[in-house]
Amino acid sequence: TAGTLGGTVQDRLGVMLPTGGAKARRRRGFGICRPTSWQGDKENARHWEWMKLLGIDINRLEVNMERFEYAPGTVAEGWDKLIQGHRDAGVDVMLLYIGVPAWAQTERKWRAAPNLWTEYEAHARKLGEFLKDQPAVRWIEFWNEPDVEFYHGNLEDYLKMIGIVSAGVKAARPDIA
């Protein structure tokens, strides 16, 4: 083991020593999952304020694809503003990609793979086009906990979705991990 992980609580702020007191040899990120699309502008602004004070480096921003592209080729308003708020606060974004646009399925099945693959490919390209102008987005996490019943489908389709989204994003933003 690397040693003991110590922590204290000081006035409702948990303090941790992730290296067990050893000097870190490389920069470490301090991340959270906070400002989101379902919170209001004032609430997100408050989160960015304390994130700057705490030195947060990364935020895991959940983007449900039905909320992102609710109709073919139509990106919902507000995503660019939400991502810009992170950038202004000096916080990088790990975009959590979840869901499938309903219009990429012939019959709506929540948490399931598309069956209109051509439409899904167009969706992935649209996401890539949007991210081209979003330098704060540095990483994409595909889906959310597919191994604990969040994804309702088979492995073959899941891997196909990853490949399509990766190709669509990498065409516009090859630097995204």
Short mmCIF file of N, CA, C and O in Angstrom, two decimals, residues 31-129:
data_model
loop_
_atom_site.label_atom_id
_atom_site.label_comp_id
_atom_site.label_asym_id
_atom_site.label_seq_id
_atom_site.Cartn_x
_atom_site.Cartn_y
_atom_site.Cartn_z
N GLY A 31 -11.06 17.31 -8.93
CA GLY A 31 -12.29 17.41 -9.70
C GLY A 31 -13.54 17.13 -8.90
O GLY A 31 -13.49 16.56 -7.82
N ILE A 32 -14.65 17.56 -9.47
CA ILE A 32 -15.96 17.37 -8.88
C ILE A 32 -16.98 17.14 -9.99
O ILE A 32 -16.64 17.12 -11.16
N CYS A 33 -18.23 17.05 -9.62
CA CYS A 33 -19.34 16.97 -10.57
C CYS A 33 -20.40 17.93 -10.06
O CYS A 33 -21.17 17.59 -9.20
N ARG A 34 -20.40 19.16 -10.56
CA ARG A 34 -21.29 20.17 -10.05
C ARG A 34 -22.07 20.93 -11.10
O ARG A 34 -23.10 20.48 -11.51
N PRO A 35 -21.66 22.11 -11.56
CA PRO A 35 -22.56 22.89 -12.43
C PRO A 35 -23.15 22.04 -13.56
O PRO A 35 -22.45 21.30 -14.22
N THR A 36 -24.46 22.15 -13.70
CA THR A 36 -25.16 21.28 -14.64
C THR A 36 -26.23 22.04 -15.41
O THR A 36 -26.56 23.16 -15.09
N SER A 37 -26.78 21.37 -16.39
CA SER A 37 -27.80 21.98 -17.24
C SER A 37 -29.13 22.16 -16.52
O SER A 37 -29.94 22.97 -16.94
N TRP A 38 -29.39 21.42 -15.46
CA TRP A 38 -30.68 21.54 -14.80
C TRP A 38 -30.67 22.56 -13.66
O TRP A 38 -31.67 22.78 -13.02
N GLN A 39 -29.51 23.17 -13.41
CA GLN A 39 -29.43 24.24 -12.41
C GLN A 39 -29.55 25.58 -13.12
O GLN A 39 -29.23 25.71 -14.29
N GLY A 40 -29.95 26.58 -12.39
CA GLY A 40 -30.09 27.91 -12.95
C GLY A 40 -28.75 28.64 -13.05
O GLY A 40 -27.74 28.22 -12.46
N ASP A 41 -28.75 29.75 -13.78
CA ASP A 41 -27.53 30.54 -13.98
C ASP A 41 -26.93 31.00 -12.66
O ASP A 41 -25.71 30.94 -12.47
N LYS A 42 -27.75 31.46 -11.73
CA LYS A 42 -27.23 31.97 -10.45
C LYS A 42 -26.60 30.86 -9.62
O LYS A 42 -25.57 31.04 -9.00
N GLU A 43 -27.22 29.70 -9.63
CA GLU A 43 -26.66 28.57 -8.87
C GLU A 43 -25.33 28.13 -9.48
O GLU A 43 -24.36 27.91 -8.76
N ASN A 44 -25.27 28.02 -10.80
CA ASN A 44 -24.02 27.64 -11.45
C ASN A 44 -22.94 28.69 -11.19
O ASN A 44 -21.78 28.35 -10.93
N ALA A 45 -23.30 29.98 -11.26
CA ALA A 45 -22.32 31.04 -11.00
C ALA A 45 -21.75 30.91 -9.59
O ALA A 45 -20.55 31.10 -9.38
N ARG A 46 -22.58 30.58 -8.63
CA ARG A 46 -22.11 30.39 -7.25
C ARG A 46 -21.15 29.21 -7.18
O ARG A 46 -20.14 29.26 -6.51
N HIS A 47 -21.47 28.14 -7.90
CA HIS A 47 -20.58 26.97 -7.91
C HIS A 47 -19.22 27.34 -8.51
O HIS A 47 -18.19 26.94 -7.99
N TRP A 48 -19.22 28.09 -9.61
CA TRP A 48 -17.93 28.47 -10.21
C TRP A 48 -17.13 29.35 -9.26
O TRP A 48 -15.91 29.27 -9.23
N GLU A 49 -17.82 30.14 -8.47
CA GLU A 49 -17.13 31.01 -7.50
C GLU A 49 -16.37 30.17 -6.48
O GLU A 49 -15.18 30.38 -6.24
N TRP A 50 -17.05 29.18 -5.86
CA TRP A 50 -16.35 28.38 -4.86
C TRP A 50 -15.37 27.40 -5.50
O TRP A 50 -14.38 27.02 -4.90
N MET A 51 -15.65 26.99 -6.74
CA MET A 51 -14.71 26.10 -7.42
C MET A 51 -13.37 26.81 -7.62
O MET A 51 -12.30 26.21 -7.43
N LYS A 52 -13.41 28.09 -7.99
CA LYS A 52 -12.16 28.86 -8.14
C LYS A 52 -11.44 28.96 -6.80
O LYS A 52 -10.23 28.79 -6.73
N LEU A 53 -12.19 29.24 -5.74
CA LEU A 53 -11.58 29.38 -4.41
C LEU A 53 -10.92 28.09 -3.93
O LEU A 53 -9.88 28.12 -3.28
N LEU A 54 -11.53 26.96 -4.26
CA LEU A 54 -10.97 25.66 -3.85
C LEU A 54 -9.88 25.15 -4.78
O LEU A 54 -9.20 24.18 -4.47
N GLY A 55 -9.73 25.77 -5.95
CA GLY A 55 -8.73 25.30 -6.90
C GLY A 55 -9.17 24.08 -7.68
O GLY A 55 -8.35 23.25 -8.07
N ILE A 56 -10.47 23.95 -7.92
CA ILE A 56 -10.98 22.83 -8.70
C ILE A 56 -10.41 22.92 -10.12
O ILE A 56 -10.41 23.98 -10.73
N ASP A 57 -9.94 21.81 -10.64
CA ASP A 57 -9.36 21.75 -11.98
C ASP A 57 -10.33 21.22 -13.04
O ASP A 57 -10.27 21.59 -14.20
N ILE A 58 -11.17 20.27 -12.62
CA ILE A 58 -11.99 19.52 -13.56
C ILE A 58 -13.41 19.40 -13.03
O ILE A 58 -13.61 19.17 -11.84
N ASN A 59 -14.38 19.54 -13.92
CA ASN A 59 -15.76 19.26 -13.57
C ASN A 59 -16.31 18.22 -14.54
O ASN A 59 -16.10 18.29 -15.74
N ARG A 60 -17.00 17.26 -14.00
CA ARG A 60 -17.69 16.23 -14.80
C ARG A 60 -19.07 16.78 -15.12
O ARG A 60 -19.93 16.86 -14.25
N LEU A 61 -19.26 17.20 -16.36
CA LEU A 61 -20.50 17.84 -16.79
C LEU A 61 -21.37 16.84 -17.53
O LEU A 61 -21.02 16.39 -18.62
N GLU A 62 -22.49 16.49 -16.93
CA GLU A 62 -23.40 15.53 -17.55
C GLU A 62 -24.16 16.18 -18.69
O GLU A 62 -24.78 17.23 -18.53
N VAL A 63 -24.12 15.55 -19.85
CA VAL A 63 -24.86 16.04 -21.00
C VAL A 63 -25.71 14.89 -21.53
O VAL A 63 -25.20 13.96 -22.16
N ASN A 64 -27.00 14.96 -21.25
CA ASN A 64 -27.91 13.98 -21.81
C ASN A 64 -28.17 14.36 -23.25
O ASN A 64 -28.56 15.49 -23.54
N MET A 65 -27.95 13.46 -24.16
CA MET A 65 -28.01 13.79 -25.58
C MET A 65 -29.39 14.22 -26.05
O MET A 65 -29.51 14.94 -27.03
N GLU A 66 -30.44 13.83 -25.34
CA GLU A 66 -31.77 14.33 -25.69
C GLU A 66 -31.89 15.81 -25.35
O GLU A 66 -32.60 16.55 -26.01
N ARG A 67 -31.20 16.24 -24.32
CA ARG A 67 -31.20 17.67 -23.96
C ARG A 67 -30.23 18.45 -24.83
O ARG A 67 -30.36 19.65 -24.97
N PHE A 68 -29.23 17.79 -25.37
CA PHE A 68 -28.24 18.46 -26.21
C PHE A 68 -28.78 18.66 -27.63
O PHE A 68 -28.80 19.77 -28.15
N GLU A 69 -29.20 17.58 -28.25
CA GLU A 69 -29.71 17.65 -29.63
C GLU A 69 -31.12 17.05 -29.64
O GLU A 69 -31.32 15.89 -29.94
N TYR A 70 -32.08 17.86 -29.30
CA TYR A 70 -33.45 17.40 -29.13
C TYR A 70 -34.15 17.08 -30.46
O TYR A 70 -35.14 16.37 -30.49
N ALA A 71 -33.64 17.65 -31.55
CA ALA A 71 -34.15 17.35 -32.89
C ALA A 71 -32.93 17.27 -33.81
O ALA A 71 -31.91 17.91 -33.54
N PRO A 72 -32.99 16.48 -34.88
CA PRO A 72 -31.82 16.34 -35.75
C PRO A 72 -31.23 17.68 -36.18
O PRO A 72 -31.93 18.55 -36.70
N GLY A 73 -29.95 17.86 -35.89
CA GLY A 73 -29.23 19.07 -36.30
C GLY A 73 -29.46 20.29 -35.45
O GLY A 73 -28.94 21.37 -35.74
N THR A 74 -30.22 20.16 -34.36
CA THR A 74 -30.57 21.31 -33.53
C THR A 74 -29.97 21.18 -32.14
O THR A 74 -30.43 20.38 -31.34
N VAL A 75 -28.93 21.97 -31.86
CA VAL A 75 -28.32 21.96 -30.54
C VAL A 75 -29.10 22.91 -29.64
O VAL A 75 -29.35 24.06 -30.00
N ALA A 76 -29.50 22.42 -28.48
CA ALA A 76 -30.27 23.23 -27.54
C ALA A 76 -29.45 24.42 -27.07
O ALA A 76 -28.22 24.34 -26.94
N GLU A 77 -30.12 25.52 -26.82
CA GLU A 77 -29.45 26.72 -26.32
C GLU A 77 -28.92 26.49 -24.91
O GLU A 77 -29.49 25.72 -24.15
N GLY A 78 -27.87 27.16 -24.59
CA GLY A 78 -27.36 27.16 -23.23
C GLY A 78 -26.11 26.34 -22.99
O GLY A 78 -25.38 26.58 -22.03
N TRP A 79 -25.85 25.34 -23.84
CA TRP A 79 -24.67 24.49 -23.61
C TRP A 79 -23.38 25.29 -23.74
O TRP A 79 -22.46 25.13 -22.93
N ASP A 80 -23.30 26.17 -24.75
CA ASP A 80 -22.08 26.96 -24.92
C ASP A 80 -21.88 27.89 -23.73
O ASP A 80 -20.76 28.05 -23.24
N LYS A 81 -22.95 28.46 -23.19
CA LYS A 81 -22.85 29.34 -22.03
C LYS A 81 -22.41 28.55 -20.79
O LYS A 81 -21.58 29.02 -20.01
N LEU A 82 -22.92 27.36 -20.64
CA LEU A 82 -22.55 26.53 -19.49
C LEU A 82 -21.07 26.14 -19.56
O LEU A 82 -20.36 26.20 -18.56
N ILE A 83 -20.61 25.79 -20.72
CA ILE A 83 -19.20 25.42 -20.87
C ILE A 83 -18.31 26.66 -20.74
O ILE A 83 -17.24 26.60 -20.13
N GLN A 84 -18.74 27.80 -21.26
CA GLN A 84 -17.97 29.03 -21.12
C GLN A 84 -17.82 29.42 -19.65
O GLN A 84 -16.77 29.93 -19.25
N GLY A 85 -18.83 29.17 -18.84
CA GLY A 85 -18.72 29.44 -17.41
C GLY A 85 -17.58 28.66 -16.77
O GLY A 85 -16.85 29.19 -15.92
N HIS A 86 -17.42 27.43 -17.19
CA HIS A 86 -16.29 26.62 -16.71
C HIS A 86 -14.97 27.26 -17.14
O HIS A 86 -14.04 27.40 -16.36
N ARG A 87 -14.92 27.62 -18.41
CA ARG A 87 -13.68 28.20 -18.96
C ARG A 87 -13.32 29.48 -18.21
O ARG A 87 -12.16 29.70 -17.86
N ASP A 88 -14.31 30.35 -17.98
CA ASP A 88 -14.07 31.59 -17.27
C ASP A 88 -13.57 31.35 -15.85
O ASP A 88 -12.82 32.16 -15.31
N ALA A 89 -14.00 30.25 -15.25
CA ALA A 89 -13.58 29.90 -13.89
C ALA A 89 -12.25 29.15 -13.88
O ALA A 89 -11.73 28.83 -12.82
N GLY A 90 -11.71 28.85 -15.07
CA GLY A 90 -10.46 28.11 -15.15
C GLY A 90 -10.62 26.63 -14.87
O GLY A 90 -9.69 25.96 -14.42
N VAL A 91 -11.80 26.09 -15.13
CA VAL A 91 -12.11 24.69 -14.85
C VAL A 91 -12.27 23.94 -16.16
O VAL A 91 -13.07 24.33 -17.01
N ASP A 92 -11.50 22.88 -16.34
CA ASP A 92 -11.64 22.02 -17.51
C ASP A 92 -12.89 21.16 -17.38
O ASP A 92 -13.36 20.89 -16.27
N VAL A 93 -13.40 20.71 -18.50
CA VAL A 93 -14.64 19.93 -18.51
C VAL A 93 -14.37 18.51 -19.00
O VAL A 93 -13.73 18.31 -20.03
N MET A 94 -14.86 17.55 -18.23
CA MET A 94 -14.97 16.18 -18.71
C MET A 94 -16.46 15.99 -18.99
O MET A 94 -17.28 15.98 -18.07
N LEU A 95 -16.81 15.92 -20.25
CA LEU A 95 -18.19 15.81 -20.66
C LEU A 95 -18.65 14.37 -20.50
O LEU A 95 -18.06 13.46 -21.07
N LEU A 96 -19.67 14.18 -19.69
CA LEU A 96 -20.26 12.86 -19.50
C LEU A 96 -21.38 12.70 -20.51
O LEU A 96 -22.43 13.33 -20.41
N TYR A 97 -21.14 11.92 -21.53
CA TYR A 97 -22.09 11.68 -22.62
C TYR A 97 -23.01 10.55 -22.21
O TYR A 97 -22.56 9.42 -22.00
N ILE A 98 -24.30 10.85 -22.08
CA ILE A 98 -25.26 9.78 -21.77
C ILE A 98 -26.50 9.91 -22.65
O ILE A 98 -26.81 10.98 -23.16
N GLY A 99 -27.18 8.83 -22.81
CA GLY A 99 -28.44 8.82 -23.53
C GLY A 99 -28.27 8.80 -25.04
O GLY A 99 -27.19 8.97 -25.57
N VAL A 100 -29.37 8.57 -25.70
CA VAL A 100 -29.43 8.53 -27.16
C VAL A 100 -30.60 9.40 -27.57
O VAL A 100 -31.69 9.29 -26.99
N PRO A 101 -30.40 10.29 -28.54
CA PRO A 101 -31.55 11.09 -28.99
C PRO A 101 -32.70 10.17 -29.43
O PRO A 101 -32.48 9.17 -30.12
N ALA A 102 -33.90 10.51 -29.02
CA ALA A 102 -35.07 9.68 -29.34
C ALA A 102 -35.24 9.50 -30.84
O ALA A 102 -35.69 8.44 -31.29
N TRP A 103 -34.84 10.49 -31.62
CA TRP A 103 -35.01 10.41 -33.06
C TRP A 103 -33.99 9.47 -33.73
O TRP A 103 -34.06 9.26 -34.93
N ALA A 104 -33.09 8.88 -32.95
CA ALA A 104 -32.15 7.89 -33.48
C ALA A 104 -32.65 6.46 -33.21
O ALA A 104 -31.92 5.50 -33.37
N GLN A 105 -33.90 6.36 -32.77
CA GLN A 105 -34.53 5.06 -32.52
C GLN A 105 -35.89 5.05 -33.21
O GLN A 105 -36.60 6.05 -33.20
N THR A 106 -36.26 3.92 -33.78
CA THR A 106 -37.59 3.82 -34.39
C THR A 106 -38.67 3.74 -33.31
O THR A 106 -39.78 4.24 -33.49
N GLU A 107 -38.35 3.11 -32.20
CA GLU A 107 -39.26 3.04 -31.06
C GLU A 107 -38.47 3.47 -29.84
O GLU A 107 -37.40 2.93 -29.54
N ARG A 108 -38.96 4.46 -29.13
CA ARG A 108 -38.23 5.02 -28.00
C ARG A 108 -37.99 3.99 -26.91
O ARG A 108 -38.93 3.38 -26.39
N LYS A 109 -36.71 3.77 -26.60
CA LYS A 109 -36.31 2.88 -25.51
C LYS A 109 -35.25 3.60 -24.71
O LYS A 109 -34.11 3.78 -25.16
N TRP A 110 -35.63 4.03 -23.52
CA TRP A 110 -34.73 4.79 -22.66
C TRP A 110 -33.54 3.95 -22.24
O TRP A 110 -33.67 2.76 -21.94
N ARG A 111 -32.36 4.56 -22.29
CA ARG A 111 -31.09 3.92 -21.93
C ARG A 111 -30.70 2.79 -22.86
O ARG A 111 -29.96 1.88 -22.48
N ALA A 112 -31.22 2.79 -24.06
CA ALA A 112 -30.91 1.74 -25.03
C ALA A 112 -30.15 2.32 -26.21
O ALA A 112 -30.11 3.54 -26.40
N ALA A 113 -29.56 1.46 -26.98
CA ALA A 113 -28.80 1.87 -28.17
C ALA A 113 -29.75 2.36 -29.26
O ALA A 113 -30.93 2.01 -29.27
N PRO A 114 -29.22 3.15 -30.18
CA PRO A 114 -30.04 3.53 -31.33
C PRO A 114 -30.21 2.34 -32.25
O PRO A 114 -29.45 1.37 -32.18
N ASN A 115 -31.19 2.40 -33.13
CA ASN A 115 -31.26 1.42 -34.21
C ASN A 115 -31.28 2.14 -35.56
O ASN A 115 -31.28 1.50 -36.60
N LEU A 116 -31.27 3.45 -35.54
CA LEU A 116 -31.13 4.25 -36.75
C LEU A 116 -29.68 4.77 -36.75
O LEU A 116 -29.39 5.89 -36.33
N TRP A 117 -28.78 3.90 -37.19
CA TRP A 117 -27.35 4.17 -37.06
C TRP A 117 -26.88 5.34 -37.91
O TRP A 117 -25.99 6.09 -37.50
N THR A 118 -27.44 5.55 -39.06
CA THR A 118 -27.07 6.70 -39.90
C THR A 118 -27.40 8.00 -39.18
O THR A 118 -26.60 8.94 -39.17
N GLU A 119 -28.56 8.07 -38.56
CA GLU A 119 -28.95 9.25 -37.79
C GLU A 119 -28.03 9.44 -36.59
O GLU A 119 -27.67 10.57 -36.23
N TYR A 120 -27.65 8.34 -35.96
CA TYR A 120 -26.75 8.42 -34.80
C TYR A 120 -25.38 8.93 -35.22
O TYR A 120 -24.76 9.72 -34.51
N GLU A 121 -24.89 8.51 -36.38
CA GLU A 121 -23.62 9.02 -36.90
C GLU A 121 -23.70 10.53 -37.15
O GLU A 121 -22.76 11.27 -36.85
N ALA A 122 -24.82 11.00 -37.70
CA ALA A 122 -25.01 12.44 -37.92
C ALA A 122 -25.02 13.17 -36.58
O ALA A 122 -24.45 14.27 -36.46
N HIS A 123 -25.63 12.57 -35.59
CA HIS A 123 -25.64 13.14 -34.23
C HIS A 123 -24.21 13.27 -33.69
O HIS A 123 -23.83 14.30 -33.14
N ALA A 124 -23.42 12.23 -33.85
CA ALA A 124 -22.03 12.26 -33.35
C ALA A 124 -21.22 13.35 -34.06
O ALA A 124 -20.40 14.03 -33.44
N ARG A 125 -21.44 13.52 -35.35
CA ARG A 125 -20.76 14.60 -36.09
C ARG A 125 -21.20 15.97 -35.57
O ARG A 125 -20.38 16.89 -35.45
N LYS A 126 -22.48 16.11 -35.26
CA LYS A 126 -23.00 17.38 -34.72
C LYS A 126 -22.36 17.69 -33.37
O LYS A 126 -21.99 18.83 -33.09
N LEU A 127 -22.21 16.68 -32.55
CA LEU A 127 -21.54 16.86 -31.26
C LEU A 127 -20.10 17.31 -31.49
O LEU A 127 -19.62 18.25 -30.85
N GLY A 128 -19.40 16.67 -32.42
CA GLY A 128 -18.03 17.07 -32.74
C GLY A 128 -17.95 18.50 -33.23
O GLY A 128 -17.06 19.26 -32.82
N GLU A 129 -18.87 18.90 -34.10
CA GLU A 129 -18.90 20.28 -34.60
C GLU A 129 -19.08 21.26 -33.45
O GLU A 129 -18.43 22.31 -33.42
#
